[in-house]
CSV table of C-alpha atoms in Angstrom, one decimal:
chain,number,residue,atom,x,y,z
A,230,UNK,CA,107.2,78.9,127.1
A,231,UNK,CA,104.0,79.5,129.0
A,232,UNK,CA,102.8,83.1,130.0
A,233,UNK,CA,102.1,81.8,133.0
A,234,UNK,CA,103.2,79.0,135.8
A,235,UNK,CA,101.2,78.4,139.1
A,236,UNK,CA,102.2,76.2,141.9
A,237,UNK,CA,99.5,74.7,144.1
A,238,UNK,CA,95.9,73.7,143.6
A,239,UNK,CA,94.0,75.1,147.0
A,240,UNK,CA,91.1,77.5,146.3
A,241,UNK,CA,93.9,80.8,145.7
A,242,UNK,CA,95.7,78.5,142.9
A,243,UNK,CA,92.5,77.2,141.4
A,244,UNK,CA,91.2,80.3,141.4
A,245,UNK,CA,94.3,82.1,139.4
A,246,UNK,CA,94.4,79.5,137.1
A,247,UNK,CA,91.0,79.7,136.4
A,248,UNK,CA,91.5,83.8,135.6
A,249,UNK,CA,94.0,83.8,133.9
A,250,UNK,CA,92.6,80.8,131.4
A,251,UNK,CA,89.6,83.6,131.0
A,252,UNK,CA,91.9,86.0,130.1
A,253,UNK,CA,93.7,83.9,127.1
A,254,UNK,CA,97.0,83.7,129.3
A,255,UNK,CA,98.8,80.4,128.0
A,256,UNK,CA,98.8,78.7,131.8
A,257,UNK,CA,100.0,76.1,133.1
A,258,UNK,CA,99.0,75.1,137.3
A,259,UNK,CA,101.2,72.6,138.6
A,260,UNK,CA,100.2,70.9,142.0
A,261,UNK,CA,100.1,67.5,143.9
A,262,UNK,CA,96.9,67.7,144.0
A,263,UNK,CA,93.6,69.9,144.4
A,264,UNK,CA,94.0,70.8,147.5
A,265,UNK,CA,93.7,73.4,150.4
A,266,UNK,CA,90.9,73.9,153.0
A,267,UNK,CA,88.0,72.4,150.8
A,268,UNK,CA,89.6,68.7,150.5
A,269,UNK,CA,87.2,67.2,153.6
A,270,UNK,CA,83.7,68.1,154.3
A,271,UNK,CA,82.6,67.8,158.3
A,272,UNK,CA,79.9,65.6,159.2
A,273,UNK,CA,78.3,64.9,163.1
A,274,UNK,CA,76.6,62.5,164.3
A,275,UNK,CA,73.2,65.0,164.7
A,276,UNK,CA,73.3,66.9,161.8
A,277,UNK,CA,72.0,66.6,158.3
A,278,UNK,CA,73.9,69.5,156.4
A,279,UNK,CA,77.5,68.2,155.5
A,280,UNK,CA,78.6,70.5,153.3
A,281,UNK,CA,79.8,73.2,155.4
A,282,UNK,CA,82.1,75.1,152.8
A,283,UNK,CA,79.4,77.7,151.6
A,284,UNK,CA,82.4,78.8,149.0
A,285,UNK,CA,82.6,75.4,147.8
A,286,UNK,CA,80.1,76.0,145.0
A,287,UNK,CA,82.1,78.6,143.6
A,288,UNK,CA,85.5,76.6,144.0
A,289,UNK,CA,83.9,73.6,142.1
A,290,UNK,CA,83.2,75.6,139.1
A,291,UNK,CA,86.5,76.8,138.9
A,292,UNK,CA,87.8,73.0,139.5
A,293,UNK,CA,85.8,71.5,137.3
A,294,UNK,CA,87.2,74.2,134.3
A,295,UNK,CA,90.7,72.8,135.1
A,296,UNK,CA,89.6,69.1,135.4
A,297,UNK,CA,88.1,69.2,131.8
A,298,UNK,CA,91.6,71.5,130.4
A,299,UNK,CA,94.2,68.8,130.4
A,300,UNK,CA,97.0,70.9,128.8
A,301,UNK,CA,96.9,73.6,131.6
A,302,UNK,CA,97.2,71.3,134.5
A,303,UNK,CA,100.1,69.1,136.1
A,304,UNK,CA,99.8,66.9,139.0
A,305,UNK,CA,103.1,66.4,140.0
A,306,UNK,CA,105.7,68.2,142.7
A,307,UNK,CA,108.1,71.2,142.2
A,308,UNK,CA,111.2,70.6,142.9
A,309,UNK,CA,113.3,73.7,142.2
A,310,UNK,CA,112.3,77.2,140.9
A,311,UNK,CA,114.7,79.5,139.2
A,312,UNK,CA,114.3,82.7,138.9
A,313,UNK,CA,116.1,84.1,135.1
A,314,UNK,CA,115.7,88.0,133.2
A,315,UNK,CA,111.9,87.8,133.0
A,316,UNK,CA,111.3,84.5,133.1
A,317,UNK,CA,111.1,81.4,135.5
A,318,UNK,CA,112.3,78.2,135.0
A,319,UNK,CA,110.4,75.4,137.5
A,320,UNK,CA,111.0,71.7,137.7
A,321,UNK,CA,109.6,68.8,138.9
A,322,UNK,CA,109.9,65.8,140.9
A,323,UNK,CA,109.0,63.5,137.3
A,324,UNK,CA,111.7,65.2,135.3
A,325,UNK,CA,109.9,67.8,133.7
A,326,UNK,CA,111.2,71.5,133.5
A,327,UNK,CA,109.0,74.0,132.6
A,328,UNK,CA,109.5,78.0,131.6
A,329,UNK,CA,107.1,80.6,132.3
A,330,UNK,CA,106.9,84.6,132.1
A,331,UNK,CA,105.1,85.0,135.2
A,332,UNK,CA,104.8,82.9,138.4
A,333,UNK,CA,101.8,82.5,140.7
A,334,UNK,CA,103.0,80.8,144.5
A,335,UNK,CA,99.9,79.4,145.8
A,336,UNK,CA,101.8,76.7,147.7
A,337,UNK,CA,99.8,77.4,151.1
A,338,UNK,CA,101.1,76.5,154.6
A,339,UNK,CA,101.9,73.2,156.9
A,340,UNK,CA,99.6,72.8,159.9
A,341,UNK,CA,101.0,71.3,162.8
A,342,UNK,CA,99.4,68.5,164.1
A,343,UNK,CA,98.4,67.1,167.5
A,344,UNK,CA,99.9,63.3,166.4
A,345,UNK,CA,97.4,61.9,169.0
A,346,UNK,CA,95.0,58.5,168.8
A,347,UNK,CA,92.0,59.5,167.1
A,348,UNK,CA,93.3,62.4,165.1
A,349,UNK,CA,93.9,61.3,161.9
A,350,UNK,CA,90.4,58.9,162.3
A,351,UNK,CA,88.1,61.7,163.4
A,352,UNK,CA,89.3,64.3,160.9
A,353,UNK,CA,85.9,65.6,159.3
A,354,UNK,CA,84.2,64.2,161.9
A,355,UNK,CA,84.4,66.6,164.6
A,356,UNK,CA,87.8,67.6,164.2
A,357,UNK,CA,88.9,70.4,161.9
A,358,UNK,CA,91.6,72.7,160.8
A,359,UNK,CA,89.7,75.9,160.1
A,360,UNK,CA,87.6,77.4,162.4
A,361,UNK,CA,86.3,79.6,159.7
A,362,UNK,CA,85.0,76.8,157.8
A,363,UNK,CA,83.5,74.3,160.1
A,364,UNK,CA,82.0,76.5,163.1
A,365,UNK,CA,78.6,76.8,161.6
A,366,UNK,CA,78.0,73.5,162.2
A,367,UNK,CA,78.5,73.5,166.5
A,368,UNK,CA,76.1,76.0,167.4
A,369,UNK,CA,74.8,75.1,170.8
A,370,UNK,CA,77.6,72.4,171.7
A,371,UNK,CA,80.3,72.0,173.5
A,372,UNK,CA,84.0,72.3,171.5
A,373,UNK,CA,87.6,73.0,172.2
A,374,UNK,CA,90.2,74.5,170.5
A,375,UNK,CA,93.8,73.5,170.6
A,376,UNK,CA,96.6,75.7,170.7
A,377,UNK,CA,98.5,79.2,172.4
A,378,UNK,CA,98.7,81.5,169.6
A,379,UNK,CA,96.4,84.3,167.9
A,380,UNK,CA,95.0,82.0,165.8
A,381,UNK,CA,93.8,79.5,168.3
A,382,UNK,CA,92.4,82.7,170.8
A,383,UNK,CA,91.0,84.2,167.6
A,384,UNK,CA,89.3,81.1,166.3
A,385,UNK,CA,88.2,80.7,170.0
A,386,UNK,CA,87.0,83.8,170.6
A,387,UNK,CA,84.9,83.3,167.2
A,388,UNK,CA,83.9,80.2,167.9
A,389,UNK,CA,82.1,81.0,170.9
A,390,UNK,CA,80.0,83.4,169.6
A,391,UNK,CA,78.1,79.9,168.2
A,392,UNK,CA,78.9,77.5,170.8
A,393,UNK,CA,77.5,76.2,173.9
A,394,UNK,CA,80.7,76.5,175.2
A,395,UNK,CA,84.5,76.6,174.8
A,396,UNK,CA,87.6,74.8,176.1
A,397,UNK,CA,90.6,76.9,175.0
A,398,UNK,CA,93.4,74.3,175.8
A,399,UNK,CA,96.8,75.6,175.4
A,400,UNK,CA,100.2,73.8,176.8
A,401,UNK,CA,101.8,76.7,177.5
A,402,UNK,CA,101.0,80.2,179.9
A,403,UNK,CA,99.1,82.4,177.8
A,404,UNK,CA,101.0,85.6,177.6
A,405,UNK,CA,98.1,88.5,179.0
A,406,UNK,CA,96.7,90.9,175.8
A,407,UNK,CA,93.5,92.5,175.3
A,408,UNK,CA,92.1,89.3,173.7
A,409,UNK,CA,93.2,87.1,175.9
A,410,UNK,CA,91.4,89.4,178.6
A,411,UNK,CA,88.7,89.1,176.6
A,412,UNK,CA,88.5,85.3,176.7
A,413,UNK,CA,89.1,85.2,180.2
A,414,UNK,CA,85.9,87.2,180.6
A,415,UNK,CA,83.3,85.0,178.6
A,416,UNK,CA,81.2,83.5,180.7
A,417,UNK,CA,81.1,80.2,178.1
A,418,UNK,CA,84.8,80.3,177.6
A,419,UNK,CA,87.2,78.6,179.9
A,420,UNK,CA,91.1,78.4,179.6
A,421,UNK,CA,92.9,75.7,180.6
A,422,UNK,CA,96.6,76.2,180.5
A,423,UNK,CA,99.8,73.9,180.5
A,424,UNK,CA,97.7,70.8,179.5
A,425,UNK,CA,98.7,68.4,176.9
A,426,UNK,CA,96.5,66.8,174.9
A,427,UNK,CA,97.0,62.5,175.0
A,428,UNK,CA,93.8,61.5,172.7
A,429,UNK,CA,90.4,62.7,170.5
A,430,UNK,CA,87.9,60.4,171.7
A,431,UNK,CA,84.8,59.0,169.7
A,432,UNK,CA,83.7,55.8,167.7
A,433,UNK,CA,82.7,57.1,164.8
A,434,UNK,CA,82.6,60.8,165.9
A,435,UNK,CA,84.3,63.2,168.2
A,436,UNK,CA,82.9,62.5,171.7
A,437,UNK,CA,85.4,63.8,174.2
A,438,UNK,CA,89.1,65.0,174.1
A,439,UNK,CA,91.7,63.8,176.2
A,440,UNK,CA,94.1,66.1,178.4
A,441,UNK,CA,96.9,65.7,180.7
A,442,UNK,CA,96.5,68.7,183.2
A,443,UNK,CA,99.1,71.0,184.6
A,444,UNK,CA,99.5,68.7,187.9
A,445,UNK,CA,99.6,65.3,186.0
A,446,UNK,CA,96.1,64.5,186.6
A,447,UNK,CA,94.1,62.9,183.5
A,448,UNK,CA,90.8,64.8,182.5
A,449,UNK,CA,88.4,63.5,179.9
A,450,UNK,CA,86.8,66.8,178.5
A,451,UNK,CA,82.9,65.6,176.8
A,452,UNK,CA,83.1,67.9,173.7
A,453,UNK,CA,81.3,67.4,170.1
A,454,UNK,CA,84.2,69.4,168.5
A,455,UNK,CA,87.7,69.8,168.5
A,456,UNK,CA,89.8,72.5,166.7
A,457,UNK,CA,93.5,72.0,166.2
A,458,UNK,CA,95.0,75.3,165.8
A,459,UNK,CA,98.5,75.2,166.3
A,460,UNK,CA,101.2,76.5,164.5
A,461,UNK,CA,101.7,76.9,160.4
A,462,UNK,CA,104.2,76.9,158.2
A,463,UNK,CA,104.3,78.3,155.0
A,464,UNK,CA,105.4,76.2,152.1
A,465,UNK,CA,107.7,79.0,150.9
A,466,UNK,CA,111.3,77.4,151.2
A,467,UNK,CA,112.0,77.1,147.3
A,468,UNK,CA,111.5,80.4,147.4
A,469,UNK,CA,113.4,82.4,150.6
A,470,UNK,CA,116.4,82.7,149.1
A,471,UNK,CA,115.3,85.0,146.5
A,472,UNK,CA,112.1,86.3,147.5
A,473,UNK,CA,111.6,88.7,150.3
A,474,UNK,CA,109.7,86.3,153.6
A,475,UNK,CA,108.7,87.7,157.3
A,476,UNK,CA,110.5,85.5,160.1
A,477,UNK,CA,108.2,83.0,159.9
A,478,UNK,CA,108.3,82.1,156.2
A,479,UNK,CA,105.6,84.0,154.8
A,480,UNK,CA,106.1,85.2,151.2
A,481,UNK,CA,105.6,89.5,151.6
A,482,UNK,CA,103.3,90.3,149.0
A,483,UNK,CA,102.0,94.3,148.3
A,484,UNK,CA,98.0,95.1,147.8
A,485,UNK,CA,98.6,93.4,144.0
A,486,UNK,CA,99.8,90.2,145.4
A,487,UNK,CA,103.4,90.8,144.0
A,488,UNK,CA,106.7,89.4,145.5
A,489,UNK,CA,109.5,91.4,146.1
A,490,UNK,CA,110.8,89.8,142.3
A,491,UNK,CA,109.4,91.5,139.2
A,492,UNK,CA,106.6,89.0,137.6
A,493,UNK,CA,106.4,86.7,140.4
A,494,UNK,CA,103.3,87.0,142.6
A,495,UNK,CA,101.7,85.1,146.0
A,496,UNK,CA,98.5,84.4,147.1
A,497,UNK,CA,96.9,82.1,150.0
A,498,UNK,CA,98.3,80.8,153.2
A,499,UNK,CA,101.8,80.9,151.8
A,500,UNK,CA,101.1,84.9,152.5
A,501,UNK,CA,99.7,86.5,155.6
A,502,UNK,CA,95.9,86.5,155.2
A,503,UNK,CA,93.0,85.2,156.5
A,504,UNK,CA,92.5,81.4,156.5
A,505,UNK,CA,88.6,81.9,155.0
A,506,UNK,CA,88.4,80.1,151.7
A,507,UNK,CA,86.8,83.1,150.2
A,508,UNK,CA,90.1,85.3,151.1
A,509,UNK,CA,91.8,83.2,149.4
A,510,UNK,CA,89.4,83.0,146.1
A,511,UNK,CA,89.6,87.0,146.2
A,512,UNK,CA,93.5,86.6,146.4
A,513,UNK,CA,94.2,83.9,143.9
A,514,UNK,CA,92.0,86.1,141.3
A,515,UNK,CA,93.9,89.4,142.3
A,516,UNK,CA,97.0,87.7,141.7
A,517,UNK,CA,96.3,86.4,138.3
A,518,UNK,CA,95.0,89.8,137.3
A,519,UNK,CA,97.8,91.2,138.4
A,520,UNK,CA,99.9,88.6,136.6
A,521,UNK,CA,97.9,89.5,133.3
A,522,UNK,CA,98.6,93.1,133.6
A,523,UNK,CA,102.1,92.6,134.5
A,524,UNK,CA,102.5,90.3,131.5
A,525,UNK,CA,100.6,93.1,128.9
A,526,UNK,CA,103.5,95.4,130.2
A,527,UNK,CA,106.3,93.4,128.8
């Protein structure tokens, strides 16, 4: 049995994993792959820095740990996770079934896509998922962001602090708050509403984005950048039934990272925290400290 089982390898599992093999826990990470925020770098057309992650350099040293420790990693998918009297019992899509004391959820979130021409092929070259990673690189140029929620009129509102200017494109009415207000204001910000995007336009890089406006019209919007930020959802169903979730999925963790079940803790975009990569370095080592304690308790 292993002190300690964690499920997913973006920057909060890597992280944990990486902790708690510091701290002499016998740990085993489980994930598809390494993964998260940090698997694509951005490049333009006009700019020579790629690497746009500043917390890469960090997340490689703790990735590169696990990558040399065979024995505490398993690439493979979970399948089912049991909950039993102080321990777990996970099991994966190969067959295997492994026990643990304590349980770290790092299984992050979904992001919806636009599934338009030129998506998938200009991902990392103009298009991104994260705001908060890749918005250093458009200062001075034109971008839009895709989407109606908070997190598109946050990232928006953040993104045109840097930007020559900003197309907020959202398909539905936006529904009037302070930030929205706020947006409406900039004078480098416009918001187009009850447009549908058709296509991400660019050979080898984003060069324009593609809308269908309100009245049917086509519009052809020249941009450099284009950030999807629609709605997530958290990889958390193995675990609703006996974990406490808000309405949308995510896993309700306390200021230690813990679940609502003794010895089982979260961290990352399977929670409710902020998409930065560094949030979720600070979470996945919170959690496997808090793991470690919980585990010196028994």
């Amino acid at each position: 049995m292993y002190d300690l089982i964690i499920i997913g390898g973006g920057p909060a599992g890597i992280t944990a994993a990486s902790i708690a093999l510091n701290k002499r826990l016998e740990t085993l990470i489980i994930a598809e792959r390494w993964g998260g925020q940090t698997t694509y770098r951005m490049e333009l057309e006009d700019s020579e820095e790629q690497d746009v992650v500043s917390e890469e350099a960090l997340l490689d040293a703790f990735r590169h740990q696990l990558d040399y420790l065979e024995f505490a990693r398993c690439f493979d998918t979970v399948t089912k996770v049991t909950p039993e009297e102080q321990r777990f019992v996970v099991e994966t899509a190969d067959g295997d079934r492994f026990e643990s004391r304590a349980l770290i959820i790092a299984t992050g979130a979904k992001p919806q896509r636009l599934n338009v021409p030129g998506e998938t092929r200009l991902a990392g070259r103009g298009l991104s998922y994260s705001a908060t990673a890749h918005s250093g690189l458009f200062l001075g140029k034109d971008v839009a962001v895709v989407g109606n929620g908070r997190r598109a009129q946050w990232a928006a509102a953040s993104v045109a602090r840097k930007a020559h200017y900003v197309y907020l494109l959202a398909c539905e009415p936006l529904v009037p708050t302070p930030l929205v207000g706020k947006l409406r204001g900039m004078s480098n910000v416009e918001v187009i509403e009850g447009v549908k995007v058709t296509d991400v336009l660019g050979e080898k890089f984003v060069q324009a984005i593609a809308v269908t406006m309100p009245d049917g019209s086509a519009r052809e919007i020249p941009v450099k950048g284009v950030f999807v930020k629609l709605a997530r959802t958290p990889n958390s169903g193995l675990f609703r039934d006996w974990i406490d979730c808000d309405d949308v999925g995510h896993i309700l963790v306390n200021v230690d990272c813990a679940t609502s079940w003794p010895g089982a803790f979260a961290a990352g975009d399977v929670t409710l925290v902020s998409e930065q990569v560094l949030v979720h370095i600070g979470e996945g080592a919170k959690a496997a400290m808090a793991a470690y304690h919980y585990l010196l308790m028994l």
